[in-house]
Coordinates of C-alpha atoms in Angstrom, one line a residue:
Chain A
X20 CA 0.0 0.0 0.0
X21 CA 2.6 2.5 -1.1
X22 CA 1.1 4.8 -3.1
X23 CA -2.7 5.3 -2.3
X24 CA -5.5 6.3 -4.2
X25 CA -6.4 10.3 -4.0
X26 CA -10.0 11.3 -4.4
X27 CA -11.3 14.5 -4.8
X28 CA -12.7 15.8 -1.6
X29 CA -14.9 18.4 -2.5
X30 CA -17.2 15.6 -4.4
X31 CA -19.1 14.1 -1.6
X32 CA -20.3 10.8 -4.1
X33 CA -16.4 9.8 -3.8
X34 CA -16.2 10.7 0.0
X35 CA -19.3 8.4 0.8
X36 CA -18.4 5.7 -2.1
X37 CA -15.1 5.2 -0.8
X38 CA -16.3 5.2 3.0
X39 CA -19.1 2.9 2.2
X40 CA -16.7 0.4 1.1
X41 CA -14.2 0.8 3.7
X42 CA -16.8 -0.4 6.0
X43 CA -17.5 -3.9 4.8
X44 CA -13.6 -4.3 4.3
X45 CA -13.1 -3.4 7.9
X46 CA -15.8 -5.1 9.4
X47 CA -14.9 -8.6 7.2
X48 CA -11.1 -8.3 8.5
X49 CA -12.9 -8.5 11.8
X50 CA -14.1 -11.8 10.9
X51 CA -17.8 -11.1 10.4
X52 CA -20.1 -12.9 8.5
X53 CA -21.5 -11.0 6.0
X54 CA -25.1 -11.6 4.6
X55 CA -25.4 -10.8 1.0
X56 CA -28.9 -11.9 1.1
X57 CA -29.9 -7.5 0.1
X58 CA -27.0 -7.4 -2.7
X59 CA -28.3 -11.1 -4.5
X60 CA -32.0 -10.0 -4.5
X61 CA -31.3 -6.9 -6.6
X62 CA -28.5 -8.8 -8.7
X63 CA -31.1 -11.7 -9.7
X64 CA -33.9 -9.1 -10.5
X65 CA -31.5 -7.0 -12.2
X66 CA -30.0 -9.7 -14.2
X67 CA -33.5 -11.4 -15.0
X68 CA -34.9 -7.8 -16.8
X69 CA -32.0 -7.9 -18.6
X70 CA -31.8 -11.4 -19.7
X71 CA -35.5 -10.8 -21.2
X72 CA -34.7 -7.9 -22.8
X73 CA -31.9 -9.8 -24.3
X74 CA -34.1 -12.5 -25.3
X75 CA -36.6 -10.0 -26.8
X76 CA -34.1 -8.6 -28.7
X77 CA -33.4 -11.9 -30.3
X78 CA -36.7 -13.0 -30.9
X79 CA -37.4 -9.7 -32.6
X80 CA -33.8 -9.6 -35.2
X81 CA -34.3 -13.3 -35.9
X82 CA -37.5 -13.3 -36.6
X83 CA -39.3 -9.8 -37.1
X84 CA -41.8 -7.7 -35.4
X85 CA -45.1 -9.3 -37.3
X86 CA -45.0 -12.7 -36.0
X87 CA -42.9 -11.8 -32.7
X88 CA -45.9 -8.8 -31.5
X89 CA -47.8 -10.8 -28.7
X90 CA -44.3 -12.0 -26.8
X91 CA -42.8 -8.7 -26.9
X92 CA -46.2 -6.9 -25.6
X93 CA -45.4 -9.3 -22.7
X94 CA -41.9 -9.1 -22.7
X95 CA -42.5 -5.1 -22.2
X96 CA -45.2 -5.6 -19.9
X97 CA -43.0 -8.1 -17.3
X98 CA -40.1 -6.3 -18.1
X99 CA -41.5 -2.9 -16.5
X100 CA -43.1 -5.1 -13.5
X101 CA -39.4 -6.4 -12.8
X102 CA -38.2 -2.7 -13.4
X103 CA -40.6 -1.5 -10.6
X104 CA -39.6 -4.3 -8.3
X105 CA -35.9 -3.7 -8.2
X106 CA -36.6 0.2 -7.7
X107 CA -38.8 -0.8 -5.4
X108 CA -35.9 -3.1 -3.6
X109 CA -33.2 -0.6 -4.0
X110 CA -35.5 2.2 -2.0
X111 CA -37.5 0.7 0.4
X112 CA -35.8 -2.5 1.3
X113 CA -32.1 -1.6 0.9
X114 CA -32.6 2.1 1.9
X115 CA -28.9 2.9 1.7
X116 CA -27.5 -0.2 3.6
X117 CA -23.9 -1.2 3.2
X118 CA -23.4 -4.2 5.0
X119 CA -25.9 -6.4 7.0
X120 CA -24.1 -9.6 8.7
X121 CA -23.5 -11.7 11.9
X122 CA -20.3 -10.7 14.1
X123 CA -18.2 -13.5 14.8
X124 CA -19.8 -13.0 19.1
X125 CA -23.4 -14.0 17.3
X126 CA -24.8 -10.4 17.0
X127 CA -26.1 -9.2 14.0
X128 CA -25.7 -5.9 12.7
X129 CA -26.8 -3.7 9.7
X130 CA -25.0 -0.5 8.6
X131 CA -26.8 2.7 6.2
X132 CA -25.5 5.7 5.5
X133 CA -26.3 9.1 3.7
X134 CA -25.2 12.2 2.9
X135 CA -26.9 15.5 2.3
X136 CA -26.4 17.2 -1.0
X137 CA -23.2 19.4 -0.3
X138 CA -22.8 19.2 3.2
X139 CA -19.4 16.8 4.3
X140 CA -21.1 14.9 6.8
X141 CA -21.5 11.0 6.8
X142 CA -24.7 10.0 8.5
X143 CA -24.9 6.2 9.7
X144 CA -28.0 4.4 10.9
X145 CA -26.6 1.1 12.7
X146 CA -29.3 -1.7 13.9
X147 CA -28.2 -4.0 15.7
X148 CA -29.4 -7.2 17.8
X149 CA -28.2 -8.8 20.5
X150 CA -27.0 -12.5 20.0
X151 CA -27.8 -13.6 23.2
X152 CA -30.3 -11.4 24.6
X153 CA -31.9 -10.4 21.5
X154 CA -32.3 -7.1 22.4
X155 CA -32.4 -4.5 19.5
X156 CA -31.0 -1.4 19.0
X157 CA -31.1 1.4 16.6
X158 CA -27.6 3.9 17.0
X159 CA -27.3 7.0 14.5
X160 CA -23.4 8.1 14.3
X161 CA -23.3 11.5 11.8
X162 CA -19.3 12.6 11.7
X163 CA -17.6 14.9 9.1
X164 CA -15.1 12.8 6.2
X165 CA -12.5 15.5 7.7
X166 CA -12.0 12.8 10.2
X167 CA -10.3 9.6 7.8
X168 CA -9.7 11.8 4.7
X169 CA -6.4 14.3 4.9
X170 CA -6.3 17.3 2.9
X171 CA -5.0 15.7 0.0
X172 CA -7.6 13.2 -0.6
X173 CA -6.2 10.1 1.0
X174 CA -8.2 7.5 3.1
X175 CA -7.2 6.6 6.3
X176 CA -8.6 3.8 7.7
X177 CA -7.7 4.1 11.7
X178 CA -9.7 6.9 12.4
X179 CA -13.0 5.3 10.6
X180 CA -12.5 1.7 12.5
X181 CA -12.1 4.1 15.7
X182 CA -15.5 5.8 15.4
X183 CA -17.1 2.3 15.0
X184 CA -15.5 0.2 17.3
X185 CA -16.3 3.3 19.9
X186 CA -19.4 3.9 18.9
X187 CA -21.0 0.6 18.4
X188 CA -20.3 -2.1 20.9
X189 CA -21.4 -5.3 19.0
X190 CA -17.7 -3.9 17.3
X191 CA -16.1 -3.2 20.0
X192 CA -16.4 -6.4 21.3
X193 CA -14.6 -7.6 18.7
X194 CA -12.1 -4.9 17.7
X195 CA -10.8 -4.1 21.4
X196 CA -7.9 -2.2 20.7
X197 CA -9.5 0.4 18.5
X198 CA -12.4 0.1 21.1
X199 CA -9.2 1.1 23.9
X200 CA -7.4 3.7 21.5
X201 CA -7.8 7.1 22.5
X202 CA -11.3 8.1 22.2
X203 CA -12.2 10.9 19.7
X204 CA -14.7 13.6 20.4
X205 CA -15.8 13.9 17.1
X206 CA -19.4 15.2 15.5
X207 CA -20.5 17.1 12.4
X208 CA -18.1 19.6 12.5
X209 CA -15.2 17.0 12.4
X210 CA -12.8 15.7 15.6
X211 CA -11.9 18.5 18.6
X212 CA -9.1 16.1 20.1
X213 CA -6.3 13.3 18.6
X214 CA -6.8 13.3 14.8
X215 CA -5.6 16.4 13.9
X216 CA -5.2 16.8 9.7
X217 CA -1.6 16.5 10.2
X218 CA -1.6 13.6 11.4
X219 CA -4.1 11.9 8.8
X220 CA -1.7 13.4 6.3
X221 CA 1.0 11.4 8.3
X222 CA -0.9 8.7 8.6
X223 CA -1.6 8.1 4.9
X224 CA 2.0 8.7 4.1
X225 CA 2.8 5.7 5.9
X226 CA 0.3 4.1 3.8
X227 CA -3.1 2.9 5.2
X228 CA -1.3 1.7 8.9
X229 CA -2.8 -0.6 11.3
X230 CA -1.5 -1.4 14.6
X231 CA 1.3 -0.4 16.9
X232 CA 2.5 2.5 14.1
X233 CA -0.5 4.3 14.2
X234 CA -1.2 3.9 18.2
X235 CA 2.3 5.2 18.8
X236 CA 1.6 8.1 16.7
X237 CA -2.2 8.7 18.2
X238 CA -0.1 8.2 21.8
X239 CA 2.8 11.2 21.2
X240 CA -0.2 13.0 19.6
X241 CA -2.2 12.9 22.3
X242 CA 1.1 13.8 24.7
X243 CA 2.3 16.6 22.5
X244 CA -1.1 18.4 22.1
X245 CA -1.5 18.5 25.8
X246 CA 1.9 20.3 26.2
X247 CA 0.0 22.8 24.4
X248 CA 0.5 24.4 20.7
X249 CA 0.5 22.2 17.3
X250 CA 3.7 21.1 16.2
X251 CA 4.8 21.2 12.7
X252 CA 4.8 18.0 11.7
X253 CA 6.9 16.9 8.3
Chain B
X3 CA -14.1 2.6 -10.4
X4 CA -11.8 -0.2 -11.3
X5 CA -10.8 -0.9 -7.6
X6 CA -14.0 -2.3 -7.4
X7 CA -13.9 -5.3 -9.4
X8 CA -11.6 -6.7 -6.5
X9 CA -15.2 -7.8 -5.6
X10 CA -17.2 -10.2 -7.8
X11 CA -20.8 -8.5 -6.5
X12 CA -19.3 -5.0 -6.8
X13 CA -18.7 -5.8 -10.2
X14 CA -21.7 -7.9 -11.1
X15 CA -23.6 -4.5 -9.8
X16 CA -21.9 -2.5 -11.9
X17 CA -22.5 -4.3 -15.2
X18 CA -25.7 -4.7 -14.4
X19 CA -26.6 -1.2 -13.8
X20 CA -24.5 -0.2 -17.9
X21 CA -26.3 -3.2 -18.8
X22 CA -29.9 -2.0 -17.3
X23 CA -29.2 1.2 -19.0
X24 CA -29.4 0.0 -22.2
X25 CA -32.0 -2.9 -21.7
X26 CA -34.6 0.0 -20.6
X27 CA -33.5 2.0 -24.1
X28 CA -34.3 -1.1 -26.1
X29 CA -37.7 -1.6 -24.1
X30 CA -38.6 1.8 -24.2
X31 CA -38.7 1.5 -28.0
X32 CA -40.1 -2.1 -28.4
X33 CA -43.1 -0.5 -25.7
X34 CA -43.5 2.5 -28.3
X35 CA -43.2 -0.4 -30.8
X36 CA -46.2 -2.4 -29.4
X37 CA -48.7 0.6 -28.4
X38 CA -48.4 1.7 -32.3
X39 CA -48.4 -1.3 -33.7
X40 CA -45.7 0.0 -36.1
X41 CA -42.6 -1.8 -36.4
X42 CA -40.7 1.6 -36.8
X43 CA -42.7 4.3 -34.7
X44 CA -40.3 6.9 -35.3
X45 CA -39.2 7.6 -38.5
X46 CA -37.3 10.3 -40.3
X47 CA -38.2 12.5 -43.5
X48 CA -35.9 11.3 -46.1
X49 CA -36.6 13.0 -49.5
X50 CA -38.7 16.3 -49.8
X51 CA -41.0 14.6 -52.0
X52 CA -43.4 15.8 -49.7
X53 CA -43.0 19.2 -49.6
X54 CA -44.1 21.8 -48.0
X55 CA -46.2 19.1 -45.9
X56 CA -42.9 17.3 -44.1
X57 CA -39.4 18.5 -45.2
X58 CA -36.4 16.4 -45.0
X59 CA -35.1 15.6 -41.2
X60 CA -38.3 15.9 -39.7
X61 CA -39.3 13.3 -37.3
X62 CA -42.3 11.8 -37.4
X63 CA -44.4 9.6 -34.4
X64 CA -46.3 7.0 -36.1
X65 CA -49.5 5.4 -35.5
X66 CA -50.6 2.0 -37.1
X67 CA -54.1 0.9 -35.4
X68 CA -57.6 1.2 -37.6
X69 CA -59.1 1.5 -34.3
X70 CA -62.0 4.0 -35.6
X71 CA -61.4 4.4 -39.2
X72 CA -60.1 2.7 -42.2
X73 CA -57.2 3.8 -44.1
X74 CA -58.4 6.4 -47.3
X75 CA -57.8 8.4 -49.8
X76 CA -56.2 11.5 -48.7
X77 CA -54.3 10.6 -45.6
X78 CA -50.4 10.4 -45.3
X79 CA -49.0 7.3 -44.7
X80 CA -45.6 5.8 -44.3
X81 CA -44.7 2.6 -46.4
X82 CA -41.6 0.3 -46.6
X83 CA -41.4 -0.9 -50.5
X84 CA -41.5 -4.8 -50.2
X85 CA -37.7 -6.2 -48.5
X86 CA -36.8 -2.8 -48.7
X87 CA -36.3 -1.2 -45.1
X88 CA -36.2 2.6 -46.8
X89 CA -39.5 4.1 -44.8
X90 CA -41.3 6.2 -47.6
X91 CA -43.5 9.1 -46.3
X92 CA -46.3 9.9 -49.1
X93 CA -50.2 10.6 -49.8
X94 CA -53.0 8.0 -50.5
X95 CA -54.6 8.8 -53.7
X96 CA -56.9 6.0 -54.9
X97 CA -58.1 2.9 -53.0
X98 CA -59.7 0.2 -54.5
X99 CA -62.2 -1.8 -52.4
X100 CA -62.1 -2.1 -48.8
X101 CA -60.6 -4.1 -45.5
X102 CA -56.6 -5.4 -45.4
X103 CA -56.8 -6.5 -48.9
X104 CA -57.9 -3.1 -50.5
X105 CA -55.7 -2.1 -53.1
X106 CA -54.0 1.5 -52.3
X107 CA -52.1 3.7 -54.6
X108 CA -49.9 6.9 -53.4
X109 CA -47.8 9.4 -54.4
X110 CA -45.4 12.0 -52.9
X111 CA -46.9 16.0 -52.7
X112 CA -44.3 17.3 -54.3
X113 CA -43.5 14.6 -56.6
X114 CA -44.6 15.1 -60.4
X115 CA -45.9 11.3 -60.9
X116 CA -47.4 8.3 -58.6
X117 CA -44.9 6.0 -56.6
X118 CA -45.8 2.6 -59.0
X119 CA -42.1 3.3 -60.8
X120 CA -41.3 3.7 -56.1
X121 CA -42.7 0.1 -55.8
X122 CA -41.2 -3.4 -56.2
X123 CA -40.7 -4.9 -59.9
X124 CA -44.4 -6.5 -60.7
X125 CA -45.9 -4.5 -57.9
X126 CA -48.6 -1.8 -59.2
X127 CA -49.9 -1.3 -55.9
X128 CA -49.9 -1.5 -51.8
X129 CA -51.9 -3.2 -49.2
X130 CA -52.3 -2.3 -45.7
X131 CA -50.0 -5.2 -44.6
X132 CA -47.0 -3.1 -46.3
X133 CA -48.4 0.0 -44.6
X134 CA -46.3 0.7 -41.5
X135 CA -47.6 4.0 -40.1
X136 CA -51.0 4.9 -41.2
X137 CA -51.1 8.4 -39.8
X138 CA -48.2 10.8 -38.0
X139 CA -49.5 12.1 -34.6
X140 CA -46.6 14.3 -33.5
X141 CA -43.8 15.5 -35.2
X142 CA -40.3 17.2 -34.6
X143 CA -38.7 19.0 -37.5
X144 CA -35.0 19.1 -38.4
X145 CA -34.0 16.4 -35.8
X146 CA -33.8 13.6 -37.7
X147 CA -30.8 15.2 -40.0
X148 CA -28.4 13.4 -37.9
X149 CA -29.5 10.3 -39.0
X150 CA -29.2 11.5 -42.6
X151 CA -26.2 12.8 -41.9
X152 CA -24.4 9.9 -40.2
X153 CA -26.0 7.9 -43.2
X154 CA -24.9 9.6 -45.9
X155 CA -21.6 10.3 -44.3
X156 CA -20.5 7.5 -43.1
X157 CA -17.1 9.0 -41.9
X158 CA -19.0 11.0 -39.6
X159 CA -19.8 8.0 -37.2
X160 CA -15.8 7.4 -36.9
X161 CA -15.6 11.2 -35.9
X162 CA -18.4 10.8 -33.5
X163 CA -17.1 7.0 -31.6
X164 CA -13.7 8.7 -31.5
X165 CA -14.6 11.9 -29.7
X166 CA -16.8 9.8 -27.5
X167 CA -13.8 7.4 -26.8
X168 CA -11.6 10.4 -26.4
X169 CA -14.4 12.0 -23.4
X170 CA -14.4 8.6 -21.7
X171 CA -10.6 8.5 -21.4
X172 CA -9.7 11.8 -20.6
X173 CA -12.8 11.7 -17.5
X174 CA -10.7 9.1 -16.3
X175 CA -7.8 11.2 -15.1

C-alpha cells in the first residue's frame, strides 16, 4: 500500500463511495459474517430484466416484429413489472445499507449511510441485535469525512474503525484495541481532540497503517497536544 | 471505479446497472413499438418529395391501429417498398375496395408522378399489410438530420465513436 489512491474531496459521491466500502472491508477483517442476502436480491432481479430484454431482442432480429408482437407486448409488460420491483428493492428495502451480517460474538448488525447534497457529513444508521439477549437497537453516528480523509484526498482507515469500534459495541467487542485507543470527540463539524489533519496526512503517508505504528503516533499525539500548541509535523 | 472489481458482487452490480441502461433504451422502443403497432414508430423524412407538408429531417411519431377508421384516400401514410427497409412518407390517392386486402395507390406531394415506378418490380400497388404507419400524430422538424447525416456520411460515425472514446478517457484522469 505505497502509493494510495487520492479522491477529490470536495465531491461528496467519492467521499461516501469510498467510506461505504471501507466499511464492509473493515468489518470482514474482523471476521464477520457477511449476509449478501440484500446485494443477491437486486443482482437476480437485475439480471432477470436484462436477460429478457436480451431474449426479446433476439426473438425480434431473428424473426421480425409481425410474427414476434404478442411476446414482446409481454416481454415489455414483465419487463417494467421487474423494473418497478428492483426500484422498489433498492429504495424501500435496501434504503442505503452497506453491509448487514453476523459478528463472529453471534450479534447481528446492519450498517446505512447518507449524505446531504453538499454538506461533508456521513450519516450512519446502525441496527443491531443482541445474539444472546436479542435485544435490539437502533444507534445514529453523523461525523464529518475531515475525520479519515487528509487534505490531499487520501483515506485513512484508523480513524474510521475508531468511530465504529467506539461507537457501536457489538464492534467493539470484537475490535478491542480500537475500542481502547484514545477516544475521539468527534461530531458534524469534524474531531476536537487526537486526529488532527496533520496527522491523517501522516498517517496516509505511511500508507493505510494498522497497529502499533498508528497507536504510537495517536499516543505522542495525544502527549504533545496536551503540552499545548501544534507542532509542525513533516 | 476499477478498484472495485476486487469484488465479484461490486462488479456484477456495476454491469448490471450499464447493462440495465441499455435494456430499458431497447424496451422503451419495443413499448413505443407495441402501443403503435408499427414496427418503426419513429421515422425520419428522407426526400422532400413531400413538400411543403414534411421536409427532410423531420421526425415523425407514427401510428398504425384502424381503431376508428379505415385507411383512405387522402391521408399520409408511411410505407416500406417490399424487402426494402427505406421508410417512404407519401399521400393515399386511390383505394380500390375495402378491409386489409384493399388495393391502395400513393404518391409523394411534391412529386410530379405516382410511386408505381417507387414500388417493387411486378408491384402496381400497396396493401395495408405493407403499410407501417397509417397516420403521424406528432412530429419534430430538423431532428432527424443526424441520422441523414451519419447515413450519408458515413465517416462522420468514426468522428463521433472517436470523440466519444476520447471523453471517456480523458474523464478518467
Amino acid at each position: 500500500m505505497a502509493t494510495q489512491e487520492k479522491i477529490t474531496v470536495y465531491n461528496i459521491a467519492d467521499l461516501k463511495n469510498t467510506t461505504d466500502d471501507a466499511i464492509p472491508n473493515y468489518l470482514t477483517s474482523l471476521s464477520f459474517t457477511p449476509s449478501h442476502l440484500l446485494t443477491d436480491v437486486r443482482l437476480a432481479l437485475g439480471f432477470s430484466a436484462f436477460a429478457l430484454s436480451a431474449a426479446c431482442f433476439a426473438w425480434d432480429y431473428n424473426f421480425g416484429f409481425e410474427s414476434t408482437k404478442t411476446y414482446t407486448a409481454f416481454a415489455v409488460a414483465l419487463y417494467t413489472i421487474l423494473n418497478g420491483l428492483l426500484t422498489f428493492w433498492i429504495f424501500y428495502v435496501e434504503k442505503g445499507t452497506i453491509y448487514q451480517g453476523t459478528s463472529p460474538k453471534g450479534d447481528k448488525i446492519r450498517i446505512s449511510t447518507e449524505t446531504k447534497k453538499n454538506v461533508p457529513v456521513y450519516h450512519m444508521t446502525i441496527e443491531v441485535k443482541d445474539g444472546k439477549t436479542g435485544e435490539r437497537k437502533t444507534l445514529k453516528i453523523s461525523r464529518s469525512f475531515t475525520e479519515w480523509f487528509d487534505a490531499a484526498g487520501r483515506f485513512v482507515a484508523a480513524p474510521l474503525q475508531t468511530v465504529l469500534a467506539q461507537g457501536v459495541d457489538v464492534i467493539g467487542r470484537v475490535d478491542t484495541k480500537r475500542a481502547n485507543a484514545a477516544k475521539v470527540e468527534g461530531g458534524e463539524a469534524g474531531p476536537s481532540a487526537v486526529y488532527t489533519p496533520e496527522m491523517l496526512a501522516m498517517l496516509s503517508g505511511e500508507g493505510v497503517s494498522v497497529g502499533s505504528a498508528a497507536e504510537t503516533a495517536t499516543g505522542t499525539e495525544a502527549a504533545e497536544a496536551k503540552k499545548g500548541g501544534k507542532r509542525r509535523k513533516n | 471505479m476499477l478498484s472495485a472489481l476486487g469484488n465479484p458482487r461490486q462488479a456484477a452490480a456495476q454491469l448490471m446497472n450499464f447493462g440495465l441502461i441499455l435494456s430499458t433504451a431497447f424496451m422503451m422502443w419495443k413499448g413505443l413499438s407495441v402501443i403503435s403497432d408499427s414496427p418503426s414508430p419513429i421515422v425520419v423524412v428522407l426526400s422532400g418529395s413531400m413538400e411543403p407538408a414534411f421536409q427532410r429531417g423531420d421526425l415523425l411519431l407514427l401510428w398504425n391501429r384502424n381503431l376508428f377508421t379505415e385507411t383512405s384516400v387522402g391521408e399520409v401514410v408511411v410505407y416500406n417498398v417490399r424487402d426494402k427497409d427505406i421508410p417512404i412518407v407519401h399521400r393515399v390517392i386511390s383505394k380500390f375496395g375495402t378491409g386489409p386486402t384493399a388495393k391502395l395507390l400513393t404518391k409523394g406531394d411534391n412529386n410530379d408522378s405516382d410511386d408505381t415506378k417507387l414500388y417493387a418490380p411486378g408491384q402496381n400497388y400497396l396493401v395495408r399489410e405493407d403499410i407501417i404507419g397509417r397516420s403521424v400524430v406528432g412530429y419534430m422538424p430538423f431532428i432527424g438530420y443526424v441520422t441523414i447525416m451519419l447515413s450519408e456520411h458515413p465517416w462522420m460515425k468514426t468522428v463521433m465513436l472517436g470523440i466519444m472514446g476520447l471523453v471517456v478517457v480523458l474523464q478518467r484522469e
